[in-house]
Amino acid sequence: MITTTNNFNKIAWCYDFLAKIVFGNKLKKSQIILLDRIKDGDSILIMGGGSGWILEEIVVRIKNVKIDYIDSSEKMLQKAVGYGKLYSSEPIKFIHGDENSIVVSGQYDVVIAFYFFDLFRQERLGNVIAILIAAIKAGGILLVADFVISPRSPYWQKALIKFMYLFFKIVSNIETFQLGDYKTELKKHAMSFDYSIQQCQGLITSEVYKKVS
C-alpha cells in the first residue's frame, strides 16, 4: 500500500522548474555525471525518479538497457511515461509504487537513487536501503546523488535545507524534517564505496557504491 507521505503530485507540474530556480543545473549535473558507470545491456531500477527527464540522458548514452521505473507520485509517473515514449525505443516498465513494489531480489545491475534517500526518517531509511541493495546483483552498483550536511557546513546550507524540508512538508507531506544518514546504512549492507564528487561547497554529492557479495 502506498502511503500519502512523500507524494509530489501537487508540484509535479513545476518541480523541475523550481529545482532549476534554486540550484541552476547543478542537480541535473550531479545525476548525469554518474551515468557513464552504466554499461550497454544493463538492467536498471530507477527509484523515485520524479518527472523522468533522466530517461532521455540514459537512452541517448547507453544501448539496450532494461529499465524499471518506480515512483509513488501518479503525476510524476505520468510525466516520466511521456519522456519514455518520446525518447526510448526500448520498453520501460513504469510502476506506481514504493520500495515495497520490488518483488525479486538480485535482478538489477544498477539501482539509481537520485535525491531519494533524503525523503525518509532514519528508522525507515535503513529498511528502504536494505530492500534496494537486495535488488542489486552481486557486483552491481548503486548510484546516489543527494544533499549532505555536516556540523562544518556553512550556515546558508543548513538554512536552505531547513527551508526545503519545511516547504516539502507542506506541499508533499514528506515524512522527515532532516537528512538521514544513508552512508552508515550502506556500510551495514556490504556496499563498497567506489567514487564521489561534490558541488556547492559539499552540499551536493554524487556517489557510486558497489555490491561486493
PDB file of C-alpha atoms in Angstrom:
ATOM      1  CA  MET A   1       0.000   0.000   0.000  1.00  0.00           C
ATOM      2  CA  ILE A   2       1.340   3.434  -0.980  1.00  0.00           C
ATOM      3  CA  THR A   3       1.177   5.983   1.821  1.00  0.00           C
ATOM      4  CA  THR A   4       0.198   9.629   1.466  1.00  0.00           C
ATOM      5  CA  THR A   5       3.627  10.781   2.641  1.00  0.00           C
ATOM      6  CA  ASN A   6       6.396  11.735   0.205  1.00  0.00           C
ATOM      7  CA  ASN A   7       3.883  12.474  -2.531  1.00  0.00           C
ATOM      8  CA  PHE A   8       4.809  15.114  -5.084  1.00  0.00           C
ATOM      9  CA  ASN A   9       1.539  15.230  -7.034  1.00  0.00           C
ATOM     10  CA  LYS A  10       0.823  18.849  -6.130  1.00  0.00           C
ATOM     11  CA  ILE A  11       4.082  20.173  -7.556  1.00  0.00           C
ATOM     12  CA  ALA A  12       4.824  17.626 -10.294  1.00  0.00           C
ATOM     13  CA  TRP A  13       3.994  20.270 -12.898  1.00  0.00           C
ATOM     14  CA  CYS A  14       6.674  22.687 -11.645  1.00  0.00           C
ATOM     15  CA  TYR A  15       9.167  20.572  -9.673  1.00  0.00           C
ATOM     16  CA  ASP A  16      11.961  20.660 -12.260  1.00  0.00           C
ATOM     17  CA  PHE A  17      11.470  24.396 -12.764  1.00  0.00           C
ATOM     18  CA  LEU A  18      11.735  25.054  -9.021  1.00  0.00           C
ATOM     19  CA  ALA A  19      14.878  22.927  -8.807  1.00  0.00           C
ATOM     20  CA  LYS A  20      16.458  24.949 -11.591  1.00  0.00           C
ATOM     21  CA  ILE A  21      15.495  28.256  -9.982  1.00  0.00           C
ATOM     22  CA  VAL A  22      17.228  27.292  -6.729  1.00  0.00           C
ATOM     23  CA  PHE A  23      20.177  25.237  -7.971  1.00  0.00           C
ATOM     24  CA  GLY A  24      20.573  26.041 -11.649  1.00  0.00           C
ATOM     25  CA  ASN A  25      21.791  22.940 -13.488  1.00  0.00           C
ATOM     26  CA  LYS A  26      23.701  21.546 -10.510  1.00  0.00           C
ATOM     27  CA  LEU A  27      21.118  18.926  -9.533  1.00  0.00           C
ATOM     28  CA  LYS A  28      20.932  17.605 -13.085  1.00  0.00           C
ATOM     29  CA  LYS A  29      24.710  17.643 -13.395  1.00  0.00           C
ATOM     30  CA  SER A  30      25.048  15.666 -10.159  1.00  0.00           C
ATOM     31  CA  GLN A  31      22.991  12.878 -11.733  1.00  0.00           C
ATOM     32  CA  ILE A  32      24.255  12.934 -15.302  1.00  0.00           C
ATOM     33  CA  ILE A  33      27.875  12.729 -14.142  1.00  0.00           C
ATOM     34  CA  LEU A  34      27.248   9.192 -12.851  1.00  0.00           C
ATOM     35  CA  LEU A  35      25.624   7.753 -15.956  1.00  0.00           C
ATOM     36  CA  ASP A  36      28.920   6.693 -17.507  1.00  0.00           C
ATOM     37  CA  ARG A  37      29.004   3.929 -14.885  1.00  0.00           C
ATOM     38  CA  ILE A  38      26.102   2.213 -16.654  1.00  0.00           C
ATOM     39  CA  LYS A  39      27.041  -0.298 -19.374  1.00  0.00           C
ATOM     40  CA  ASP A  40      25.238  -1.327 -22.545  1.00  0.00           C
ATOM     41  CA  GLY A  41      22.703  -4.044 -21.803  1.00  0.00           C
ATOM     42  CA  ASP A  42      22.435  -3.328 -18.074  1.00  0.00           C
ATOM     43  CA  SER A  43      19.198  -3.847 -16.177  1.00  0.00           C
ATOM     44  CA  ILE A  44      18.355  -0.664 -14.268  1.00  0.00           C
ATOM     45  CA  LEU A  45      15.993   0.266 -11.470  1.00  0.00           C
ATOM     46  CA  ILE A  46      15.241   3.973 -11.135  1.00  0.00           C
ATOM     47  CA  MET A  47      13.785   4.551  -7.684  1.00  0.00           C
ATOM     48  CA  GLY A  48      11.750   7.698  -7.071  1.00  0.00           C
ATOM     49  CA  GLY A  49      12.764   9.098 -10.424  1.00  0.00           C
ATOM     50  CA  GLY A  50      10.337  12.016 -10.443  1.00  0.00           C
ATOM     51  CA  SER A  51       9.465  13.614 -13.783  1.00  0.00           C
ATOM     52  CA  GLY A  52      11.665  11.249 -15.776  1.00  0.00           C
ATOM     53  CA  TRP A  53      13.924  13.716 -17.572  1.00  0.00           C
ATOM     54  CA  ILE A  54      16.836  11.394 -16.745  1.00  0.00           C
ATOM     55  CA  LEU A  55      15.431   8.785 -19.143  1.00  0.00           C
ATOM     56  CA  GLU A  56      16.477  10.841 -22.151  1.00  0.00           C
ATOM     57  CA  GLU A  57      20.004  11.140 -20.774  1.00  0.00           C
ATOM     58  CA  ILE A  58      20.241   7.382 -20.229  1.00  0.00           C
ATOM     59  CA  VAL A  59      18.892   6.151 -23.550  1.00  0.00           C
ATOM     60  CA  VAL A  60      20.997   8.511 -25.671  1.00  0.00           C
ATOM     61  CA  ARG A  61      24.165   7.278 -23.925  1.00  0.00           C
ATOM     62  CA  ILE A  62      23.589   3.581 -23.311  1.00  0.00           C
ATOM     63  CA  LYS A  63      22.256   0.874 -25.614  1.00  0.00           C
ATOM     64  CA  ASN A  64      19.863  -1.979 -24.949  1.00  0.00           C
ATOM     65  CA  VAL A  65      19.177  -1.162 -21.334  1.00  0.00           C
ATOM     66  CA  LYS A  66      16.223  -2.627 -19.482  1.00  0.00           C
ATOM     67  CA  ILE A  67      14.633  -0.035 -17.200  1.00  0.00           C
ATOM     68  CA  ASP A  68      12.139  -0.389 -14.349  1.00  0.00           C
ATOM     69  CA  TYR A  69      10.922   2.975 -13.071  1.00  0.00           C
ATOM     70  CA  ILE A  70       9.184   3.303  -9.707  1.00  0.00           C
ATOM     71  CA  ASP A  71       7.610   6.439  -8.260  1.00  0.00           C
ATOM     72  CA  SER A  72       4.910   6.951  -5.648  1.00  0.00           C
ATOM     73  CA  SER A  73       3.528  10.097  -7.299  1.00  0.00           C
ATOM     74  CA  GLU A  74       0.991   9.385 -10.040  1.00  0.00           C
ATOM     75  CA  LYS A  75       1.537  12.736 -11.705  1.00  0.00           C
ATOM     76  CA  MET A  76       5.309  12.421 -11.659  1.00  0.00           C
ATOM     77  CA  LEU A  77       4.930   8.958 -13.155  1.00  0.00           C
ATOM     78  CA  GLN A  78       2.698  10.316 -15.906  1.00  0.00           C
ATOM     79  CA  LYS A  79       5.400  12.817 -16.849  1.00  0.00           C
ATOM     80  CA  ALA A  80       8.003  10.065 -16.834  1.00  0.00           C
ATOM     81  CA  VAL A  81       5.869   7.931 -19.135  1.00  0.00           C
ATOM     82  CA  GLY A  82       5.791  10.866 -21.540  1.00  0.00           C
ATOM     83  CA  TYR A  83       9.599  11.086 -21.527  1.00  0.00           C
ATOM     84  CA  GLY A  84       9.828   7.333 -22.053  1.00  0.00           C
ATOM     85  CA  LYS A  85       7.544   7.362 -25.078  1.00  0.00           C
ATOM     86  CA  LEU A  86       9.340  10.330 -26.569  1.00  0.00           C
ATOM     87  CA  TYR A  87      12.938   9.176 -26.216  1.00  0.00           C
ATOM     88  CA  SER A  88      13.144   5.420 -25.717  1.00  0.00           C
ATOM     89  CA  SER A  89      12.695   2.778 -28.403  1.00  0.00           C
ATOM     90  CA  GLU A  90      13.031   0.091 -25.726  1.00  0.00           C
ATOM     91  CA  PRO A  91      10.076  -0.718 -23.447  1.00  0.00           C
ATOM     92  CA  ILE A  92      10.276   0.801 -19.967  1.00  0.00           C
ATOM     93  CA  LYS A  93       8.298  -0.705 -17.099  1.00  0.00           C
ATOM     94  CA  PHE A  94       6.640   2.084 -15.122  1.00  0.00           C
ATOM     95  CA  ILE A  95       5.392   1.182 -11.654  1.00  0.00           C
ATOM     96  CA  HIS A  96       3.267   3.343  -9.379  1.00  0.00           C
ATOM     97  CA  GLY A  97       4.638   2.283  -6.034  1.00  0.00           C
ATOM     98  CA  ASP A  98       7.436   2.452  -3.500  1.00  0.00           C
ATOM     99  CA  GLU A  99      10.293   0.230  -2.322  1.00  0.00           C
ATOM    100  CA  ASN A 100       7.783  -2.485  -1.460  1.00  0.00           C
ATOM    101  CA  SER A 101       6.961  -2.790  -5.154  1.00  0.00           C
ATOM    102  CA  ILE A 102      10.309  -4.536  -5.689  1.00  0.00           C
ATOM    103  CA  VAL A 103       9.467  -8.230  -5.559  1.00  0.00           C
ATOM    104  CA  VAL A 104      12.550 -10.018  -6.958  1.00  0.00           C
ATOM    105  CA  SER A 105      15.993  -9.938  -5.367  1.00  0.00           C
ATOM    106  CA  GLY A 106      19.260  -9.687  -7.281  1.00  0.00           C
ATOM    107  CA  GLN A 107      17.777  -8.662 -10.605  1.00  0.00           C
ATOM    108  CA  TYR A 108      19.439  -5.278 -11.342  1.00  0.00           C
ATOM    109  CA  ASP A 109      22.918  -4.354 -12.490  1.00  0.00           C
ATOM    110  CA  VAL A 110      22.280  -0.757 -11.477  1.00  0.00           C
ATOM    111  CA  VAL A 111      19.958   0.863  -8.947  1.00  0.00           C
ATOM    112  CA  ILE A 112      19.577   4.634  -9.204  1.00  0.00           C
ATOM    113  CA  ALA A 113      18.565   6.620  -6.120  1.00  0.00           C
ATOM    114  CA  PHE A 114      18.826  10.285  -7.027  1.00  0.00           C
ATOM    115  CA  TYR A 115      17.507  12.645  -4.313  1.00  0.00           C
ATOM    116  CA  PHE A 116      15.582   9.745  -2.854  1.00  0.00           C
ATOM    117  CA  PHE A 117      17.186   8.883   0.486  1.00  0.00           C
ATOM    118  CA  ASP A 118      16.530  12.401   1.775  1.00  0.00           C
ATOM    119  CA  LEU A 119      12.802  11.661   1.989  1.00  0.00           C
ATOM    120  CA  PHE A 120      12.888   9.197   4.871  1.00  0.00           C
ATOM    121  CA  ARG A 121      13.115   9.120   8.634  1.00  0.00           C
ATOM    122  CA  GLN A 122      16.267   7.339   9.797  1.00  0.00           C
ATOM    123  CA  GLU A 123      14.308   4.380  11.168  1.00  0.00           C
ATOM    124  CA  ARG A 124      12.643   3.773   7.790  1.00  0.00           C
ATOM    125  CA  LEU A 125      15.700   4.662   5.737  1.00  0.00           C
ATOM    126  CA  GLY A 126      17.533   1.549   6.878  1.00  0.00           C
ATOM    127  CA  ASN A 127      14.708  -0.662   5.642  1.00  0.00           C
ATOM    128  CA  VAL A 128      14.471   1.190   2.316  1.00  0.00           C
ATOM    129  CA  ILE A 129      18.193   0.776   1.718  1.00  0.00           C
ATOM    130  CA  ALA A 130      18.105  -2.913   2.656  1.00  0.00           C
ATOM    131  CA  ILE A 131      15.394  -3.532   0.061  1.00  0.00           C
ATOM    132  CA  LEU A 132      17.235  -1.633  -2.672  1.00  0.00           C
ATOM    133  CA  ILE A 133      20.518  -3.401  -2.003  1.00  0.00           C
ATOM    134  CA  ALA A 134      18.806  -6.796  -2.061  1.00  0.00           C
ATOM    135  CA  ALA A 135      17.591  -5.937  -5.564  1.00  0.00           C
ATOM    136  CA  ILE A 136      21.158  -5.422  -6.869  1.00  0.00           C
ATOM    137  CA  LYS A 137      23.103  -8.294  -8.419  1.00  0.00           C
ATOM    138  CA  ALA A 138      26.449  -9.257  -6.892  1.00  0.00           C
ATOM    139  CA  GLY A 139      28.952  -6.880  -8.466  1.00  0.00           C
ATOM    140  CA  GLY A 140      26.210  -4.420  -9.349  1.00  0.00           C
ATOM    141  CA  ILE A 141      26.221  -0.760  -8.411  1.00  0.00           C
ATOM    142  CA  LEU A 142      24.136   1.822  -6.595  1.00  0.00           C
ATOM    143  CA  LEU A 143      24.226   5.382  -7.926  1.00  0.00           C
ATOM    144  CA  VAL A 144      23.393   8.070  -5.368  1.00  0.00           C
ATOM    145  CA  ALA A 145      23.023  11.826  -5.729  1.00  0.00           C
ATOM    146  CA  ASP A 146      21.823  13.764  -2.712  1.00  0.00           C
ATOM    147  CA  PHE A 147      22.342  16.574  -0.247  1.00  0.00           C
ATOM    148  CA  VAL A 148      24.869  16.339   2.583  1.00  0.00           C
ATOM    149  CA  ILE A 149      25.032  18.495   5.710  1.00  0.00           C
ATOM    150  CA  SER A 150      27.697  18.225   8.394  1.00  0.00           C
ATOM    151  CA  PRO A 151      28.447  20.236  11.550  1.00  0.00           C
ATOM    152  CA  ARG A 152      31.037  22.123   9.495  1.00  0.00           C
ATOM    153  CA  SER A 153      28.598  23.068   6.727  1.00  0.00           C
ATOM    154  CA  PRO A 154      28.133  26.823   6.149  1.00  0.00           C
ATOM    155  CA  TYR A 155      25.133  28.421   7.815  1.00  0.00           C
ATOM    156  CA  TRP A 156      23.472  29.186   4.465  1.00  0.00           C
ATOM    157  CA  GLN A 157      23.482  25.487   3.562  1.00  0.00           C
ATOM    158  CA  LYS A 158      21.854  24.494   6.846  1.00  0.00           C
ATOM    159  CA  ALA A 159      19.249  27.251   6.467  1.00  0.00           C
ATOM    160  CA  LEU A 160      18.495  26.246   2.877  1.00  0.00           C
ATOM    161  CA  ILE A 161      17.987  22.595   3.789  1.00  0.00           C
ATOM    162  CA  LYS A 162      15.699  23.529   6.679  1.00  0.00           C
ATOM    163  CA  PHE A 163      13.639  25.729   4.376  1.00  0.00           C
ATOM    164  CA  MET A 164      13.411  22.969   1.765  1.00  0.00           C
ATOM    165  CA  TYR A 165      12.180  20.447   4.314  1.00  0.00           C
ATOM    166  CA  LEU A 166       9.562  22.882   5.604  1.00  0.00           C
ATOM    167  CA  PHE A 167       8.381  23.602   2.063  1.00  0.00           C
ATOM    168  CA  PHE A 168       8.145  19.943   1.059  1.00  0.00           C
ATOM    169  CA  LYS A 169       6.482  19.023   4.335  1.00  0.00           C
ATOM    170  CA  ILE A 170       3.715  21.469   3.471  1.00  0.00           C
ATOM    171  CA  VAL A 171       3.279  20.614  -0.216  1.00  0.00           C
ATOM    172  CA  SER A 172       4.285  16.935  -0.332  1.00  0.00           C
ATOM    173  CA  ASN A 173       3.921  15.686   3.240  1.00  0.00           C
ATOM    174  CA  ILE A 174       7.444  14.276   3.342  1.00  0.00           C
ATOM    175  CA  GLU A 175       7.899  12.177   6.445  1.00  0.00           C
ATOM    176  CA  THR A 176      11.032  13.787   7.849  1.00  0.00           C
ATOM    177  CA  PHE A 177      12.444  17.199   8.696  1.00  0.00           C
ATOM    178  CA  GLN A 178      16.121  16.374   8.291  1.00  0.00           C
ATOM    179  CA  LEU A 179      18.627  14.482   6.186  1.00  0.00           C
ATOM    180  CA  GLY A 180      19.144  10.872   7.185  1.00  0.00           C
ATOM    181  CA  ASP A 181      22.496   9.117   7.458  1.00  0.00           C
ATOM    182  CA  TYR A 182      22.323   6.854   4.414  1.00  0.00           C
ATOM    183  CA  LYS A 183      26.094   6.289   4.345  1.00  0.00           C
ATOM    184  CA  THR A 184      26.070   4.456   7.671  1.00  0.00           C
ATOM    185  CA  GLU A 185      23.192   2.286   6.456  1.00  0.00           C
ATOM    186  CA  LEU A 186      25.051   1.397   3.254  1.00  0.00           C
ATOM    187  CA  LYS A 187      28.072   0.246   5.242  1.00  0.00           C
ATOM    188  CA  LYS A 188      25.857  -2.244   7.061  1.00  0.00           C
ATOM    189  CA  HIS A 189      24.926  -3.981   3.801  1.00  0.00           C
ATOM    190  CA  ALA A 190      28.187  -4.943   2.082  1.00  0.00           C
ATOM    191  CA  MET A 191      28.231  -1.892  -0.165  1.00  0.00           C
ATOM    192  CA  SER A 192      31.752  -0.794  -1.065  1.00  0.00           C
ATOM    193  CA  PHE A 193      32.307   2.920  -1.640  1.00  0.00           C
ATOM    194  CA  ASP A 194      33.756   3.448  -5.116  1.00  0.00           C
ATOM    195  CA  TYR A 195      33.599   7.105  -6.167  1.00  0.00           C
ATOM    196  CA  SER A 196      32.291  10.537  -5.212  1.00  0.00           C
ATOM    197  CA  ILE A 197      32.327  14.116  -6.416  1.00  0.00           C
ATOM    198  CA  GLN A 198      30.842  17.186  -4.724  1.00  0.00           C
ATOM    199  CA  GLN A 199      29.360  20.517  -5.758  1.00  0.00           C
ATOM    200  CA  CYS A 200      28.165  23.631  -3.938  1.00  0.00           C
ATOM    201  CA  GLN A 201      30.862  23.510  -1.266  1.00  0.00           C
ATOM    202  CA  GLY A 202      29.953  19.939  -0.429  1.00  0.00           C
ATOM    203  CA  LEU A 203      26.181  20.418  -0.233  1.00  0.00           C
ATOM    204  CA  ILE A 204      25.551  18.202  -3.281  1.00  0.00           C
ATOM    205  CA  THR A 205      27.240  14.814  -3.630  1.00  0.00           C
ATOM    206  CA  SER A 206      27.330  12.221  -6.408  1.00  0.00           C
ATOM    207  CA  GLU A 207      28.430   8.750  -5.322  1.00  0.00           C
ATOM    208  CA  VAL A 208      28.907   5.198  -6.578  1.00  0.00           C
ATOM    209  CA  TYR A 209      28.694   2.112  -4.367  1.00  0.00           C
ATOM    210  CA  LYS A 210      29.402  -1.466  -5.444  1.00  0.00           C
ATOM    211  CA  LYS A 211      27.783  -4.598  -4.078  1.00  0.00           C
ATOM    212  CA  VAL A 212      30.624  -6.901  -3.194  1.00  0.00           C
ATOM    213  CA  SER A 213      28.615 -10.036  -2.415  1.00  0.00           C
TER     214      SER A 213
END
